[in-house]
CSV table of C-alpha atoms in Angstrom, one decimal:
chain,number,residue,atom,x,y,z
A,1300,MET,CA,-6.1,-46.2,-33.6
A,1301,LEU,CA,-4.2,-45.9,-30.4
A,1302,LYS,CA,-2.0,-43.1,-31.9
A,1303,LYS,CA,-5.2,-41.2,-33.0
A,1304,ILE,CA,-6.7,-41.5,-29.5
A,1305,LYS,CA,-3.5,-40.0,-28.0
A,1306,SER,CA,-3.6,-37.2,-30.6
A,1307,ASN,CA,-7.2,-36.4,-29.8
A,1308,LYS,CA,-6.4,-36.4,-26.1
A,1309,LYS,CA,-3.5,-34.0,-26.7
A,1310,TYR,CA,-5.7,-31.6,-28.6
A,1311,TRP,CA,-8.5,-31.9,-26.0
A,1312,LEU,CA,-6.0,-31.1,-23.2
A,1313,LEU,CA,-4.6,-28.2,-25.2
A,1314,GLY,CA,-8.1,-26.8,-25.9
A,1315,SER,CA,-9.0,-27.2,-22.2
A,1316,ALA,CA,-5.9,-25.3,-21.2
A,1317,LEU,CA,-6.7,-22.5,-23.6
A,1318,LEU,CA,-10.3,-22.3,-22.4
A,1319,ALA,CA,-9.0,-22.2,-18.8
A,1320,ALA,CA,-6.5,-19.5,-19.7
A,1321,VAL,CA,-9.3,-17.4,-21.3
A,1322,GLY,CA,-11.5,-18.0,-18.3
A,1323,PHE,CA,-8.8,-17.0,-15.9
A,1324,SER,CA,-8.1,-13.9,-17.8
A,1325,GLY,CA,-11.8,-13.1,-17.8
A,1326,PHE,CA,-11.9,-13.6,-14.0
A,1327,LYS,CA,-8.9,-11.4,-13.5
A,1328,ALA,CA,-10.4,-8.7,-15.6
A,1329,TYR,CA,-13.6,-9.0,-13.6
A,1330,GLN,CA,-11.6,-8.8,-10.4
A,1331,TYR,CA,-9.6,-5.8,-11.7
A,1332,ASN,CA,-12.8,-3.9,-12.7
A,1333,LYS,CA,-14.6,-4.8,-9.5
A,1334,TYR,CA,-11.8,-3.3,-7.4
A,1335,TYR,CA,-11.1,-0.4,-9.7
A,1336,MET,CA,-14.2,1.5,-8.6
A,1337,SER,CA,-15.4,2.6,-5.2
A,1338,ASP,CA,-18.5,3.9,-3.4
A,1339,PHE,CA,-16.8,7.3,-2.9
A,1340,GLU,CA,-15.6,10.0,-5.2
A,1341,ASP,CA,-13.6,8.4,-8.0
A,1342,ARG,CA,-11.4,10.9,-9.8
A,1343,VAL,CA,-8.8,10.5,-12.6
A,1344,ILE,CA,-5.5,12.3,-12.7
A,1345,GLU,CA,-3.7,12.5,-16.0
A,1346,SER,CA,-0.3,11.8,-14.7
A,1347,GLN,CA,2.7,13.4,-16.4
A,1348,VAL,CA,5.0,11.6,-14.0
A,1349,LEU,CA,3.7,8.1,-14.8
A,1350,ASN,CA,2.6,8.9,-18.3
A,1351,GLU,CA,-0.8,7.3,-17.7
A,1352,SER,CA,-4.2,8.0,-16.4
A,1353,ARG,CA,-4.5,7.1,-12.7
A,1354,LYS,CA,-7.7,6.8,-10.7
A,1355,ILE,CA,-8.0,7.8,-7.0
A,1356,PHE,CA,-10.8,7.0,-4.6
A,1357,ILE,CA,-11.7,10.0,-2.3
A,1358,ARG,CA,-13.6,9.3,0.9
A,1359,LEU,CA,-14.9,12.4,2.5
A,1360,PRO,CA,-16.3,12.7,6.0
A,1361,GLU,CA,-20.1,12.4,6.2
A,1362,ASN,CA,-20.6,16.1,7.0
A,1363,TYR,CA,-17.7,17.4,4.9
A,1364,SER,CA,-17.5,21.2,4.9
A,1365,ALA,CA,-15.2,23.4,2.9
A,1366,ASP,CA,-15.2,25.7,6.0
A,1367,LYS,CA,-13.3,23.1,8.0
A,1368,GLN,CA,-9.8,21.7,7.5
A,1369,TYR,CA,-9.2,17.9,7.5
A,1370,PRO,CA,-6.3,15.6,8.0
A,1371,LEU,CA,-5.4,13.5,4.9
A,1372,ILE,CA,-4.7,9.8,4.8
A,1373,ILE,CA,-3.3,8.3,1.6
A,1374,ARG,CA,-3.3,4.6,1.0
A,1375,SER,CA,-1.2,3.0,-1.7
A,1376,ASP,CA,-3.5,-0.1,-1.8
A,1377,GLY,CA,-6.7,1.4,-3.0
A,1378,ASN,CA,-8.0,-2.0,-4.4
A,1379,PHE,CA,-7.9,-3.6,-0.9
A,1380,ASN,CA,-9.4,-3.1,2.5
A,1381,LEU,CA,-11.3,0.0,1.7
A,1382,ALA,CA,-14.5,-1.0,3.4
A,1383,ARG,CA,-12.6,-1.6,6.6
A,1384,TRP,CA,-11.0,1.8,6.5
A,1385,ASP,CA,-14.4,3.3,5.9
A,1386,ALA,CA,-16.0,1.5,8.8
A,1387,VAL,CA,-13.2,2.4,11.2
A,1388,LEU,CA,-13.1,6.0,10.3
A,1389,ASP,CA,-16.9,6.3,10.7
A,1390,GLU,CA,-16.7,4.6,14.1
A,1391,PHE,CA,-13.7,6.7,15.3
A,1392,ALA,CA,-15.3,10.0,14.2
A,1393,GLU,CA,-18.6,9.1,16.0
A,1394,GLN,CA,-16.7,8.2,19.2
A,1395,LYS,CA,-14.4,11.2,18.7
A,1396,THR,CA,-11.4,8.9,19.1
A,1397,TYR,CA,-9.9,10.2,15.8
A,1398,PRO,CA,-10.9,13.4,14.0
A,1399,GLU,CA,-12.9,13.3,10.7
A,1400,ALA,CA,-10.4,12.8,7.9
A,1401,ILE,CA,-10.2,12.6,4.1
A,1402,LEU,CA,-9.1,9.3,2.9
A,1403,VAL,CA,-7.4,9.0,-0.6
A,1404,SER,CA,-6.9,5.4,-1.8
A,1405,ILE,CA,-4.8,4.9,-5.0
A,1406,PRO,CA,-5.7,1.6,-6.7
A,1407,ASN,CA,-2.7,-0.3,-8.0
A,1408,GLN,CA,-3.5,-2.3,-11.1
A,1409,PHE,CA,-2.6,-5.6,-9.5
A,1410,TRP,CA,-3.2,-7.9,-12.4
A,1411,THR,CA,-1.0,-5.9,-14.8
A,1412,ASN,CA,2.1,-5.9,-12.6
A,1413,THR,CA,1.9,-2.2,-11.5
A,1414,ARG,CA,2.0,-3.0,-7.8
A,1415,ASN,CA,5.5,-4.2,-8.1
A,1416,ARG,CA,6.3,-1.4,-10.5
A,1417,ASP,CA,4.9,1.4,-8.3
A,1418,LEU,CA,5.6,0.1,-4.8
A,1419,VAL,CA,8.9,-1.7,-4.9
A,1420,PRO,CA,11.9,0.6,-4.0
A,1421,PRO,CA,14.5,1.1,-6.8
A,1422,TYR,CA,17.2,-0.8,-5.0
A,1423,ALA,CA,15.0,-3.9,-4.6
A,1424,ARG,CA,14.5,-5.3,-8.1
A,1425,ARG,CA,16.0,-8.7,-8.3
A,1426,ASP,CA,13.5,-10.9,-6.5
A,1427,VAL,CA,10.1,-9.5,-5.5
A,1428,ASN,CA,7.9,-12.5,-5.5
A,1429,ILE,CA,7.8,-15.4,-3.0
A,1430,GLU,CA,5.8,-17.5,-5.5
A,1431,PRO,CA,7.3,-18.2,-8.9
A,1432,ARG,CA,5.7,-16.5,-11.8
A,1433,PRO,CA,6.1,-16.8,-15.6
A,1434,ALA,CA,9.1,-15.0,-17.0
A,1435,SER,CA,6.9,-12.5,-18.8
A,1436,ASP,CA,5.5,-11.4,-15.4
A,1437,ASN,CA,8.7,-11.5,-13.5
A,1438,ASP,CA,11.0,-9.2,-15.4
A,1439,PRO,CA,13.0,-6.9,-13.0
A,1440,GLU,CA,12.8,-4.1,-15.5
A,1441,ILE,CA,9.1,-3.6,-14.6
A,1442,PHE,CA,9.8,-3.5,-10.9
A,1443,GLY,CA,11.4,-1.0,-8.6
A,1444,LYS,CA,9.9,2.3,-9.7
A,1445,ALA,CA,8.7,3.5,-6.4
A,1446,ASP,CA,10.6,6.8,-6.9
A,1447,LEU,CA,8.2,7.6,-9.8
A,1448,PHE,CA,5.1,6.7,-7.8
A,1449,LEU,CA,6.3,8.8,-4.9
A,1450,SER,CA,6.8,11.7,-7.2
A,1451,PHE,CA,3.3,11.1,-8.5
A,1452,ILE,CA,1.9,11.4,-5.0
A,1453,GLU,CA,4.0,14.4,-4.1
A,1454,THR,CA,3.7,16.5,-7.3
A,1455,GLU,CA,0.3,15.5,-8.6
A,1456,VAL,CA,-2.0,13.8,-6.0
A,1457,LEU,CA,-1.2,16.2,-3.1
A,1458,PRO,CA,-1.6,19.4,-5.2
A,1459,TYR,CA,-4.8,18.0,-6.6
A,1460,MET,CA,-6.2,17.4,-3.2
A,1461,HIS,CA,-5.1,20.8,-1.9
A,1462,LYS,CA,-6.7,22.5,-4.9
A,1463,HIS,CA,-10.1,20.7,-4.6
A,1464,TYR,CA,-10.5,20.0,-0.8
A,1465,SER,CA,-9.9,21.7,2.5
A,1466,LEU,CA,-6.9,20.1,4.2
A,1467,SER,CA,-5.1,20.8,7.4
A,1468,GLY,CA,-1.7,19.8,6.3
A,1469,GLU,CA,-1.6,16.8,8.6
A,1470,ARG,CA,-0.9,13.6,6.6
A,1471,ILE,CA,-0.7,9.9,7.0
A,1472,LEU,CA,0.7,7.4,4.5
A,1473,SER,CA,-0.5,3.7,4.8
A,1474,GLY,CA,0.5,0.6,2.8
A,1475,PHE,CA,0.1,-3.1,3.0
A,1476,SER,CA,2.6,-5.8,1.8
A,1477,ALA,CA,4.4,-4.2,-1.2
A,1478,GLY,CA,2.7,-1.0,-0.1
A,1479,GLY,CA,4.4,-1.4,3.2
A,1480,SER,CA,7.8,-1.4,1.6
A,1481,PHE,CA,6.7,1.7,-0.2
A,1482,VAL,CA,5.9,3.4,3.1
A,1483,ILE,CA,9.3,2.5,4.4
A,1484,TYR,CA,11.0,3.8,1.3
A,1485,THR,CA,9.0,7.1,1.5
A,1486,MET,CA,9.8,7.5,5.2
A,1487,VAL,CA,13.5,7.9,4.6
A,1488,THR,CA,13.3,9.4,1.1
A,1489,LYS,CA,10.8,12.2,1.9
A,1490,PRO,CA,10.6,12.1,5.7
A,1491,ASN,CA,8.7,15.4,6.1
A,1492,LEU,CA,6.1,14.6,3.5
A,1493,PHE,CA,3.9,12.9,6.1
A,1494,ASN,CA,3.4,13.0,9.8
A,1495,GLY,CA,2.5,9.4,10.2
A,1496,TYR,CA,3.5,6.2,8.5
A,1497,PHE,CA,1.6,2.8,8.7
A,1498,ALA,CA,3.2,-0.3,7.2
A,1499,PHE,CA,1.0,-3.4,7.5
A,1500,SER,CA,2.9,-6.7,6.8
A,1501,PRO,CA,5.6,-4.8,4.9
A,1502,ALA,CA,7.3,-6.8,2.1
A,1503,ALA,CA,10.8,-5.9,3.4
A,1504,TRP,CA,12.2,-9.3,2.4
A,1505,TYR,CA,13.1,-8.4,-1.2
A,1506,ASP,CA,16.6,-9.4,-2.3
A,1507,ASP,CA,17.6,-10.9,1.0
A,1508,SER,CA,16.0,-8.1,3.0
A,1509,VAL,CA,17.7,-5.3,1.2
A,1510,VAL,CA,14.8,-3.0,2.3
A,1511,VAL,CA,15.7,-3.7,5.9
A,1512,GLU,CA,19.4,-3.0,5.3
A,1513,GLN,CA,18.7,0.2,3.4
A,1514,PHE,CA,16.3,1.3,6.1
A,1515,ARG,CA,19.0,0.8,8.7
A,1516,LYS,CA,21.4,2.9,6.7
A,1517,ASP,CA,18.9,5.7,6.1
A,1518,ILE,CA,17.0,5.8,9.4
A,1519,GLN,CA,18.7,8.9,10.6
A,1520,GLN,CA,17.1,10.8,7.7
A,1521,LEU,CA,14.0,10.7,10.0
A,1522,ALA,CA,15.6,13.1,12.5
A,1523,GLY,CA,14.0,16.4,12.9
A,1524,LYS,CA,10.2,17.1,13.4
A,1525,PRO,CA,8.1,14.6,15.4
A,1526,LYS,CA,7.0,11.6,13.3
A,1527,PHE,CA,5.1,8.4,13.9
A,1528,PHE,CA,5.6,4.9,12.5
A,1529,TYR,CA,3.3,2.0,13.1
A,1530,LEU,CA,4.2,-1.5,11.7
A,1531,SER,CA,2.3,-4.7,12.2
A,1532,LEU,CA,2.5,-8.3,11.1
A,1533,GLY,CA,0.2,-11.3,11.2
A,1534,ALA,CA,1.4,-13.8,13.8
A,1535,GLU,CA,0.8,-16.6,11.3
A,1536,GLU,CA,2.8,-15.1,8.4
A,1537,ASN,CA,5.7,-17.1,6.8
A,1538,ASN,CA,9.2,-17.1,8.1
A,1539,ILE,CA,10.6,-15.0,5.3
A,1540,ILE,CA,8.4,-11.9,5.9
A,1541,THR,CA,8.6,-12.5,9.7
A,1542,GLY,CA,12.4,-12.4,9.6
A,1543,SER,CA,12.5,-9.1,7.7
A,1544,PHE,CA,9.9,-7.6,10.0
A,1545,ASN,CA,12.0,-8.5,13.0
A,1546,GLY,CA,14.9,-6.9,11.2
A,1547,LEU,CA,13.0,-3.6,10.9
A,1548,VAL,CA,12.1,-3.7,14.6
A,1549,ASN,CA,15.7,-4.3,15.5
A,1550,ALA,CA,16.8,-1.3,13.3
A,1551,LEU,CA,14.3,0.9,15.1
A,1552,GLU,CA,15.3,-0.3,18.5
A,1553,GLN,CA,19.0,0.3,17.8
A,1554,GLU,CA,19.0,3.2,15.4
A,1555,GLY,CA,15.7,5.1,15.7
A,1556,PRO,CA,16.1,8.8,16.3
A,1557,ALA,CA,14.6,10.5,19.4
A,1558,ASN,CA,12.0,12.4,17.5
A,1559,LEU,CA,10.5,9.1,16.0
A,1560,THR,CA,7.6,7.6,18.0
A,1561,TRP,CA,7.0,4.0,16.8
A,1562,GLN,CA,5.0,1.0,17.7
A,1563,HIS,CA,4.7,-2.5,16.4
A,1564,SER,CA,2.3,-5.3,16.9
A,1565,PHE,CA,1.6,-8.9,15.9
A,1566,SER,CA,-2.0,-9.8,15.0
A,1567,GLN,CA,-2.7,-13.1,16.7
A,1568,GLY,CA,-4.2,-15.8,14.5
A,1569,ALA,CA,-3.8,-13.6,11.4
A,1570,GLY,CA,-2.1,-14.4,8.1
A,1571,HIS,CA,-0.9,-12.0,5.5
A,1572,GLY,CA,-4.3,-11.0,4.2
A,1573,GLU,CA,-6.0,-10.8,7.6
A,1574,ASN,CA,-3.4,-8.6,9.3
A,1575,PRO,CA,-4.2,-5.3,7.6
A,1576,VAL,CA,-7.9,-5.7,8.5
A,1577,MET,CA,-7.0,-6.1,12.1
A,1578,SER,CA,-4.4,-3.4,12.1
A,1579,VAL,CA,-6.4,-0.3,10.9
A,1580,PRO,CA,-8.0,0.6,14.3
A,1581,LYS,CA,-4.8,-0.2,16.3
A,1582,ALA,CA,-2.7,2.0,14.0
A,1583,LEU,CA,-5.2,4.9,14.1
A,1584,SER,CA,-5.5,4.7,17.9
A,1585,ALA,CA,-1.7,4.7,18.4
A,1586,TYR,CA,-1.3,7.6,16.0
A,1587,GLN,CA,-4.0,9.6,17.8
A,1588,ALA,CA,-2.1,9.2,21.1
A,1589,PHE,CA,1.0,10.6,19.3
A,1590,ARG,CA,-0.8,13.5,17.6
A,1591,THR,CA,-2.4,14.8,20.8
A,1592,THR,CA,1.1,15.2,22.4
A,1593,HIS,CA,3.3,16.0,19.5
A,1594,LEU,CA,1.3,17.9,16.8
């Protein structure tokens, strides 16, 4: 009898685990679908570069007119913080502290590993997660393809936007966490593709801060036309990401070219998730000061 009770308990636990897994998968699917749509213009690009269909969220100014030309802001983290960007852009346009702009947010399919695939630089593929994950979700072969994602933006997203909307040619690239590492990678890989770069809580700690070391080596690629870089960190973030952030600041202080205007900030009381929310108005305000004197 005792053995039978143990056996039933084992099967009950197994069944509970399976139900929990199904429930978790359902929740993640709900979460994915919830953040894979927006209140703006949702468009799908059939990407030849990525060999997949990719959605973009396009936020137009309230009184958008094809007779005007607008700055373009591209965000790699389309699933996150979109409402904050919307509110800040509305407020700044009303107060005339930043011009009306078109915002393009590219959602990353965060529950199917494509954030690490799309946003991690090719040279940072060994360790891209602070928290341990199952082996099936932690294969370096699926990481480190930011070169393809950058090509997608350069050769497919930007031409699409120029074809369908009225743009001024002024561009900002913004990213959070893994998206911040993508911003840093883009800065030194295609330095003239954007005028401004925002990296909120950049995940530069990969593989013992290889992103920091590569940035230090490549920072002179930024020489030339005036450029702006804003990076921020939550004051309550962990020591790993804080150490790599300080490494980026040190590289900028020691090696930053004269044409690069940059600022950094620590959001007091903020952790990893809160920092990008607090950083949006600060980054746009700093960039506006730069653009009025350099562009």
